[in-house]
JSON list of C-alpha atoms in Angstrom, two decimals:
[
{"chain": "A", "resi": 1, "resn": "MET", "atom": "CA", "xyz": [63.96, 69.27, 178.62]},
{"chain": "A", "resi": 2, "resn": "PHE", "atom": "CA", "xyz": [67.26, 71.52, 180.13]},
{"chain": "A", "resi": 3, "resn": "SER", "atom": "CA", "xyz": [66.82, 75.08, 180.15]},
{"chain": "A", "resi": 4, "resn": "VAL", "atom": "CA", "xyz": [69.08, 78.02, 180.84]},
{"chain": "A", "resi": 5, "resn": "ALA", "atom": "CA", "xyz": [68.50, 81.77, 181.35]},
{"chain": "A", "resi": 6, "resn": "ALA", "atom": "CA", "xyz": [70.84, 84.74, 180.77]},
{"chain": "A", "resi": 7, "resn": "THR", "atom": "CA", "xyz": [70.75, 88.20, 180.60]},
{"chain": "A", "resi": 8, "resn": "SER", "atom": "CA", "xyz": [73.11, 90.43, 178.86]},
{"chain": "A", "resi": 9, "resn": "ASP", "atom": "CA", "xyz": [71.99, 94.07, 177.13]},
{"chain": "A", "resi": 10, "resn": "ALA", "atom": "CA", "xyz": [74.95, 92.31, 174.66]},
{"chain": "A", "resi": 11, "resn": "PRO", "atom": "CA", "xyz": [73.38, 89.48, 172.45]},
{"chain": "A", "resi": 12, "resn": "VAL", "atom": "CA", "xyz": [74.16, 86.25, 173.83]},
{"chain": "A", "resi": 13, "resn": "SER", "atom": "CA", "xyz": [74.82, 82.86, 172.36]},
{"chain": "A", "resi": 14, "resn": "TYR", "atom": "CA", "xyz": [74.21, 79.44, 173.87]},
{"chain": "A", "resi": 15, "resn": "GLN", "atom": "CA", "xyz": [75.96, 76.03, 173.24]},
{"chain": "A", "resi": 16, "resn": "TRP", "atom": "CA", "xyz": [75.10, 72.74, 174.68]},
{"chain": "A", "resi": 17, "resn": "LEU", "atom": "CA", "xyz": [77.20, 70.30, 175.66]},
{"chain": "A", "resi": 18, "resn": "ASP", "atom": "CA", "xyz": [76.25, 66.48, 175.80]},
{"chain": "A", "resi": 19, "resn": "ASN", "atom": "CA", "xyz": [77.58, 64.07, 178.49]},
{"chain": "A", "resi": 20, "resn": "GLU", "atom": "CA", "xyz": [80.51, 63.71, 177.40]},
{"chain": "A", "resi": 21, "resn": "GLY", "atom": "CA", "xyz": [81.32, 67.22, 176.94]},
{"chain": "A", "resi": 22, "resn": "HIS", "atom": "CA", "xyz": [80.78, 67.69, 173.21]},
{"chain": "A", "resi": 23, "resn": "ALA", "atom": "CA", "xyz": [79.24, 69.93, 171.89]},
{"chain": "A", "resi": 24, "resn": "ILE", "atom": "CA", "xyz": [75.64, 69.31, 170.43]},
{"chain": "A", "resi": 25, "resn": "SER", "atom": "CA", "xyz": [75.42, 70.55, 167.29]},
{"chain": "A", "resi": 26, "resn": "TRP", "atom": "CA", "xyz": [71.82, 71.47, 167.18]},
{"chain": "A", "resi": 27, "resn": "GLY", "atom": "CA", "xyz": [71.91, 72.83, 170.78]},
{"chain": "A", "resi": 28, "resn": "THR", "atom": "CA", "xyz": [72.42, 76.56, 170.31]},
{"chain": "A", "resi": 29, "resn": "ASN", "atom": "CA", "xyz": [68.88, 77.82, 171.81]},
{"chain": "A", "resi": 30, "resn": "SER", "atom": "CA", "xyz": [68.80, 78.13, 175.78]},
{"chain": "A", "resi": 31, "resn": "VAL", "atom": "CA", "xyz": [65.72, 75.88, 175.81]},
{"chain": "A", "resi": 32, "resn": "LEU", "atom": "CA", "xyz": [67.58, 71.77, 175.10]},
{"chain": "A", "resi": 33, "resn": "VAL", "atom": "CA", "xyz": [64.80, 69.15, 174.25]},
{"chain": "A", "resi": 34, "resn": "LEU", "atom": "CA", "xyz": [65.89, 66.07, 173.92]},
{"chain": "A", "resi": 35, "resn": "THR", "atom": "CA", "xyz": [63.37, 63.14, 172.61]},
{"chain": "A", "resi": 36, "resn": "ASN", "atom": "CA", "xyz": [63.51, 59.33, 172.27]},
{"chain": "A", "resi": 37, "resn": "VAL", "atom": "CA", "xyz": [66.46, 59.22, 174.74]},
{"chain": "A", "resi": 38, "resn": "SER", "atom": "CA", "xyz": [68.25, 56.15, 174.70]},
{"chain": "A", "resi": 39, "resn": "VAL", "atom": "CA", "xyz": [70.37, 54.50, 178.22]},
{"chain": "A", "resi": 40, "resn": "SER", "atom": "CA", "xyz": [73.64, 56.33, 176.47]},
{"chain": "A", "resi": 41, "resn": "GLN", "atom": "CA", "xyz": [72.81, 59.39, 176.67]},
{"chain": "A", "resi": 42, "resn": "ALA", "atom": "CA", "xyz": [72.37, 59.73, 180.62]},
{"chain": "A", "resi": 43, "resn": "GLY", "atom": "CA", "xyz": [74.75, 61.44, 182.05]},
{"chain": "A", "resi": 44, "resn": "THR", "atom": "CA", "xyz": [75.57, 65.54, 182.73]},
{"chain": "A", "resi": 45, "resn": "TYR", "atom": "CA", "xyz": [74.37, 68.28, 180.34]},
{"chain": "A", "resi": 46, "resn": "GLN", "atom": "CA", "xyz": [75.19, 71.69, 180.57]},
{"chain": "A", "resi": 47, "resn": "ALA", "atom": "CA", "xyz": [75.24, 74.74, 178.89]},
{"chain": "A", "resi": 48, "resn": "VAL", "atom": "CA", "xyz": [77.58, 77.89, 177.59]},
{"chain": "A", "resi": 49, "resn": "VAL", "atom": "CA", "xyz": [76.27, 81.05, 177.42]},
{"chain": "A", "resi": 50, "resn": "SER", "atom": "CA", "xyz": [78.15, 83.36, 175.35]},
{"chain": "A", "resi": 51, "resn": "ASN", "atom": "CA", "xyz": [78.59, 87.28, 174.55]},
{"chain": "A", "resi": 52, "resn": "ALA", "atom": "CA", "xyz": [81.05, 89.80, 173.31]},
{"chain": "A", "resi": 53, "resn": "GLY", "atom": "CA", "xyz": [81.96, 89.93, 176.77]},
{"chain": "A", "resi": 54, "resn": "GLY", "atom": "CA", "xyz": [83.24, 86.11, 177.19]},
{"chain": "A", "resi": 55, "resn": "SER", "atom": "CA", "xyz": [81.37, 83.01, 178.14]},
{"chain": "A", "resi": 56, "resn": "THR", "atom": "CA", "xyz": [80.41, 80.82, 181.59]},
{"chain": "A", "resi": 57, "resn": "ALA", "atom": "CA", "xyz": [79.08, 77.17, 181.79]},
{"chain": "A", "resi": 58, "resn": "SER", "atom": "CA", "xyz": [76.24, 76.21, 183.69]},
{"chain": "A", "resi": 59, "resn": "SER", "atom": "CA", "xyz": [75.82, 74.34, 186.32]},
{"chain": "A", "resi": 60, "resn": "ARG", "atom": "CA", "xyz": [75.64, 70.02, 184.60]},
{"chain": "A", "resi": 61, "resn": "ALA", "atom": "CA", "xyz": [72.43, 68.72, 185.28]},
{"chain": "A", "resi": 62, "resn": "LEU", "atom": "CA", "xyz": [72.18, 64.96, 185.63]},
{"chain": "A", "resi": 63, "resn": "LEU", "atom": "CA", "xyz": [69.98, 63.33, 182.86]},
{"chain": "A", "resi": 64, "resn": "THR", "atom": "CA", "xyz": [69.06, 59.69, 184.54]},
{"chain": "A", "resi": 65, "resn": "VAL", "atom": "CA", "xyz": [67.97, 57.36, 181.29]},
{"chain": "A", "resi": 66, "resn": "ASN", "atom": "CA", "xyz": [65.31, 54.28, 183.26]},
{"chain": "A", "resi": 67, "resn": "PRO", "atom": "CA", "xyz": [65.60, 51.64, 180.84]},
{"chain": "A", "resi": 68, "resn": "ARG", "atom": "CA", "xyz": [62.44, 49.95, 179.68]},
{"chain": "A", "resi": 69, "resn": "PRO", "atom": "CA", "xyz": [61.49, 46.37, 180.24]},
{"chain": "A", "resi": 70, "resn": "LEU", "atom": "CA", "xyz": [62.86, 43.80, 177.34]},
{"chain": "A", "resi": 71, "resn": "ASN", "atom": "CA", "xyz": [58.98, 42.62, 177.07]},
{"chain": "A", "resi": 72, "resn": "ASP", "atom": "CA", "xyz": [57.78, 46.23, 177.34]},
{"chain": "A", "resi": 73, "resn": "ASP", "atom": "CA", "xyz": [56.55, 46.37, 173.60]},
{"chain": "A", "resi": 74, "resn": "PHE", "atom": "CA", "xyz": [54.24, 43.75, 172.71]},
{"chain": "A", "resi": 75, "resn": "ALA", "atom": "CA", "xyz": [56.42, 43.12, 169.36]},
{"chain": "A", "resi": 76, "resn": "ASN", "atom": "CA", "xyz": [58.80, 41.97, 172.15]},
{"chain": "A", "resi": 77, "resn": "ARG", "atom": "CA", "xyz": [56.93, 39.55, 174.14]},
{"chain": "A", "resi": 78, "resn": "ILE", "atom": "CA", "xyz": [59.05, 36.64, 175.43]},
{"chain": "A", "resi": 79, "resn": "LEU", "atom": "CA", "xyz": [57.87, 33.45, 174.79]},
{"chain": "A", "resi": 80, "resn": "LEU", "atom": "CA", "xyz": [56.93, 31.09, 177.91]},
{"chain": "A", "resi": 81, "resn": "SER", "atom": "CA", "xyz": [56.79, 27.53, 176.67]},
{"chain": "A", "resi": 82, "resn": "GLY", "atom": "CA", "xyz": [55.63, 24.02, 178.28]},
{"chain": "A", "resi": 83, "resn": "ASN", "atom": "CA", "xyz": [53.24, 23.08, 180.77]},
{"chain": "A", "resi": 84, "resn": "ALA", "atom": "CA", "xyz": [55.01, 24.20, 184.16]},
{"chain": "A", "resi": 85, "resn": "VAL", "atom": "CA", "xyz": [56.22, 27.66, 183.66]},
{"chain": "A", "resi": 86, "resn": "THR", "atom": "CA", "xyz": [57.89, 29.87, 185.78]},
{"chain": "A", "resi": 87, "resn": "THR", "atom": "CA", "xyz": [59.02, 33.10, 184.91]},
{"chain": "A", "resi": 88, "resn": "THR", "atom": "CA", "xyz": [60.18, 36.37, 186.77]},
{"chain": "A", "resi": 89, "resn": "GLY", "atom": "CA", "xyz": [59.85, 40.07, 185.37]},
{"chain": "A", "resi": 90, "resn": "SER", "atom": "CA", "xyz": [58.61, 43.63, 186.58]},
{"chain": "A", "resi": 91, "resn": "ASN", "atom": "CA", "xyz": [57.09, 46.58, 184.60]},
{"chain": "A", "resi": 92, "resn": "VAL", "atom": "CA", "xyz": [59.36, 49.31, 186.45]},
{"chain": "A", "resi": 93, "resn": "PHE", "atom": "CA", "xyz": [59.71, 51.71, 184.34]},
{"chain": "A", "resi": 94, "resn": "ALA", "atom": "CA", "xyz": [57.64, 50.26, 181.35]},
{"chain": "A", "resi": 95, "resn": "THR", "atom": "CA", "xyz": [55.64, 52.05, 178.96]},
{"chain": "A", "resi": 96, "resn": "ALA", "atom": "CA", "xyz": [52.03, 52.46, 177.93]},
{"chain": "A", "resi": 97, "resn": "GLU", "atom": "CA", "xyz": [52.36, 51.30, 174.03]},
{"chain": "A", "resi": 98, "resn": "ASN", "atom": "CA", "xyz": [50.17, 53.38, 171.42]},
{"chain": "A", "resi": 99, "resn": "GLY", "atom": "CA", "xyz": [46.99, 51.14, 170.94]},
{"chain": "A", "resi": 100, "resn": "GLU", "atom": "CA", "xyz": [47.65, 48.75, 173.85]},
{"chain": "A", "resi": 101, "resn": "PRO", "atom": "CA", "xyz": [44.12, 47.67, 174.95]},
{"chain": "A", "resi": 102, "resn": "ASN", "atom": "CA", "xyz": [43.24, 48.85, 178.41]},
{"chain": "A", "resi": 103, "resn": "PRO", "atom": "CA", "xyz": [42.78, 45.54, 180.89]},
{"chain": "A", "resi": 104, "resn": "ALA", "atom": "CA", "xyz": [39.98, 45.35, 183.86]},
{"chain": "A", "resi": 105, "resn": "GLY", "atom": "CA", "xyz": [39.27, 48.90, 182.92]},
{"chain": "A", "resi": 106, "resn": "TRP", "atom": "CA", "xyz": [42.68, 50.55, 184.24]},
{"chain": "A", "resi": 107, "resn": "PRO", "atom": "CA", "xyz": [43.92, 53.61, 181.92]},
{"chain": "A", "resi": 108, "resn": "SER", "atom": "CA", "xyz": [47.33, 53.70, 180.43]},
{"chain": "A", "resi": 109, "resn": "PRO", "atom": "CA", "xyz": [48.54, 51.07, 181.18]},
{"chain": "A", "resi": 110, "resn": "GLN", "atom": "CA", "xyz": [52.62, 50.45, 181.63]},
{"chain": "A", "resi": 111, "resn": "SER", "atom": "CA", "xyz": [52.34, 46.51, 179.90]},
{"chain": "A", "resi": 112, "resn": "VAL", "atom": "CA", "xyz": [55.06, 43.79, 179.98]},
{"chain": "A", "resi": 113, "resn": "TRP", "atom": "CA", "xyz": [54.32, 41.18, 177.67]},
{"chain": "A", "resi": 114, "resn": "TRP", "atom": "CA", "xyz": [54.97, 37.10, 177.89]},
{"chain": "A", "resi": 115, "resn": "THR", "atom": "CA", "xyz": [53.35, 34.70, 175.11]},
{"chain": "A", "resi": 116, "resn": "TRP", "atom": "CA", "xyz": [51.83, 31.12, 176.09]},
{"chain": "A", "resi": 117, "resn": "THR", "atom": "CA", "xyz": [49.90, 28.48, 174.23]},
{"chain": "A", "resi": 118, "resn": "ALA", "atom": "CA", "xyz": [47.64, 26.56, 176.69]},
{"chain": "A", "resi": 119, "resn": "PRO", "atom": "CA", "xyz": [47.09, 23.17, 177.19]},
{"chain": "A", "resi": 120, "resn": "THR", "atom": "CA", "xyz": [43.96, 21.94, 174.97]},
{"chain": "A", "resi": 121, "resn": "ASN", "atom": "CA", "xyz": [42.34, 21.35, 178.03]},
{"chain": "A", "resi": 122, "resn": "GLY", "atom": "CA", "xyz": [42.61, 21.42, 181.81]},
{"chain": "A", "resi": 123, "resn": "LEU", "atom": "CA", "xyz": [42.83, 24.20, 183.81]},
{"chain": "A", "resi": 124, "resn": "ALA", "atom": "CA", "xyz": [46.03, 26.95, 183.94]},
{"chain": "A", "resi": 125, "resn": "PHE", "atom": "CA", "xyz": [46.94, 28.89, 187.24]},
{"chain": "A", "resi": 126, "resn": "VAL", "atom": "CA", "xyz": [48.22, 32.30, 187.72]},
{"chain": "A", "resi": 127, "resn": "ASP", "atom": "CA", "xyz": [50.39, 33.16, 190.79]},
{"chain": "A", "resi": 128, "resn": "VAL", "atom": "CA", "xyz": [51.95, 37.05, 190.91]},
{"chain": "A", "resi": 129, "resn": "THR", "atom": "CA", "xyz": [53.90, 37.00, 193.85]},
{"chain": "A", "resi": 130, "resn": "ASN", "atom": "CA", "xyz": [55.57, 39.88, 195.10]},
{"chain": "A", "resi": 131, "resn": "PHE", "atom": "CA", "xyz": [53.80, 42.86, 193.74]},
{"chain": "A", "resi": 132, "resn": "VAL", "atom": "CA", "xyz": [53.69, 45.84, 194.95]},
{"chain": "A", "resi": 133, "resn": "GLY", "atom": "CA", "xyz": [50.92, 48.62, 194.76]},
{"chain": "A", "resi": 134, "resn": "ASN", "atom": "CA", "xyz": [48.14, 47.82, 192.12]},
{"chain": "A", "resi": 135, "resn": "GLN", "atom": "CA", "xyz": [48.72, 44.54, 189.73]},
{"chain": "A", "resi": 136, "resn": "VAL", "atom": "CA", "xyz": [46.37, 43.67, 186.55]},
{"chain": "A", "resi": 137, "resn": "LEU", "atom": "CA", "xyz": [46.96, 40.38, 185.27]},
{"chain": "A", "resi": 138, "resn": "ALA", "atom": "CA", "xyz": [44.83, 40.21, 181.42]},
{"chain": "A", "resi": 139, "resn": "ILE", "atom": "CA", "xyz": [45.06, 37.28, 179.17]},
{"chain": "A", "resi": 140, "resn": "TYR", "atom": "CA", "xyz": [44.65, 37.72, 175.60]},
{"chain": "A", "resi": 141, "resn": "THR", "atom": "CA", "xyz": [44.64, 35.66, 172.33]},
{"chain": "A", "resi": 142, "resn": "GLY", "atom": "CA", "xyz": [45.69, 37.02, 168.78]},
{"chain": "A", "resi": 143, "resn": "ASP", "atom": "CA", "xyz": [49.54, 36.96, 167.45]},
{"chain": "A", "resi": 144, "resn": "THR", "atom": "CA", "xyz": [49.56, 41.17, 167.09]},
{"chain": "A", "resi": 145, "resn": "LEU", "atom": "CA", "xyz": [49.10, 44.23, 169.25]},
{"chain": "A", "resi": 146, "resn": "ALA", "atom": "CA", "xyz": [46.06, 45.45, 166.71]},
{"chain": "A", "resi": 147, "resn": "GLN", "atom": "CA", "xyz": [44.09, 42.06, 167.21]},
{"chain": "A", "resi": 148, "resn": "LEU", "atom": "CA", "xyz": [44.12, 40.98, 170.44]},
{"chain": "A", "resi": 149, "resn": "ALA", "atom": "CA", "xyz": [41.07, 39.71, 172.20]},
{"chain": "A", "resi": 150, "resn": "ALA", "atom": "CA", "xyz": [40.43, 40.09, 175.68]},
{"chain": "A", "resi": 151, "resn": "VAL", "atom": "CA", "xyz": [39.86, 36.46, 177.57]},
{"chain": "A", "resi": 152, "resn": "THR", "atom": "CA", "xyz": [39.71, 37.53, 180.75]},
{"chain": "A", "resi": 153, "resn": "SER", "atom": "CA", "xyz": [41.73, 40.29, 182.91]},
{"chain": "A", "resi": 154, "resn": "ALA", "atom": "CA", "xyz": [41.25, 40.90, 187.00]},
{"chain": "A", "resi": 155, "resn": "SER", "atom": "CA", "xyz": [43.16, 43.64, 189.17]},
{"chain": "A", "resi": 156, "resn": "TRP", "atom": "CA", "xyz": [43.95, 43.40, 192.98]},
{"chain": "A", "resi": 157, "resn": "PHE", "atom": "CA", "xyz": [45.96, 45.59, 195.21]}
]
């Protein structure tokens, strides 16, 4: 959300300009609300305030859009295969998905998802390295977010 304030004895009008300097057709109020933004919308925005005496442009405001991890949503989980698997990833800029379980009792998780079928017998070892802050690892069974059943979870600093 961006907002601009103007005072005048005469009525004023507003026109917001997007990151390419084009007028936003619905951006005609003192407040501009952007929803479901994408990386392509990142950049500078500004308002042009006008009245009968002329117009002036606001300072430019910067919108930074951080891309979510590709496997942020359960439906976009990354498939791992084989018995010895190595993968990398990060949950930086991950979001909590509607209906996502709260592993290890942590509210509002910011999860990333992988799917892997374990061998029919033996032990499975999972090693998480190079983490910062609190980490939660949870293992589930199920093919959809709504069907997930917890197998185990752990949390550590």
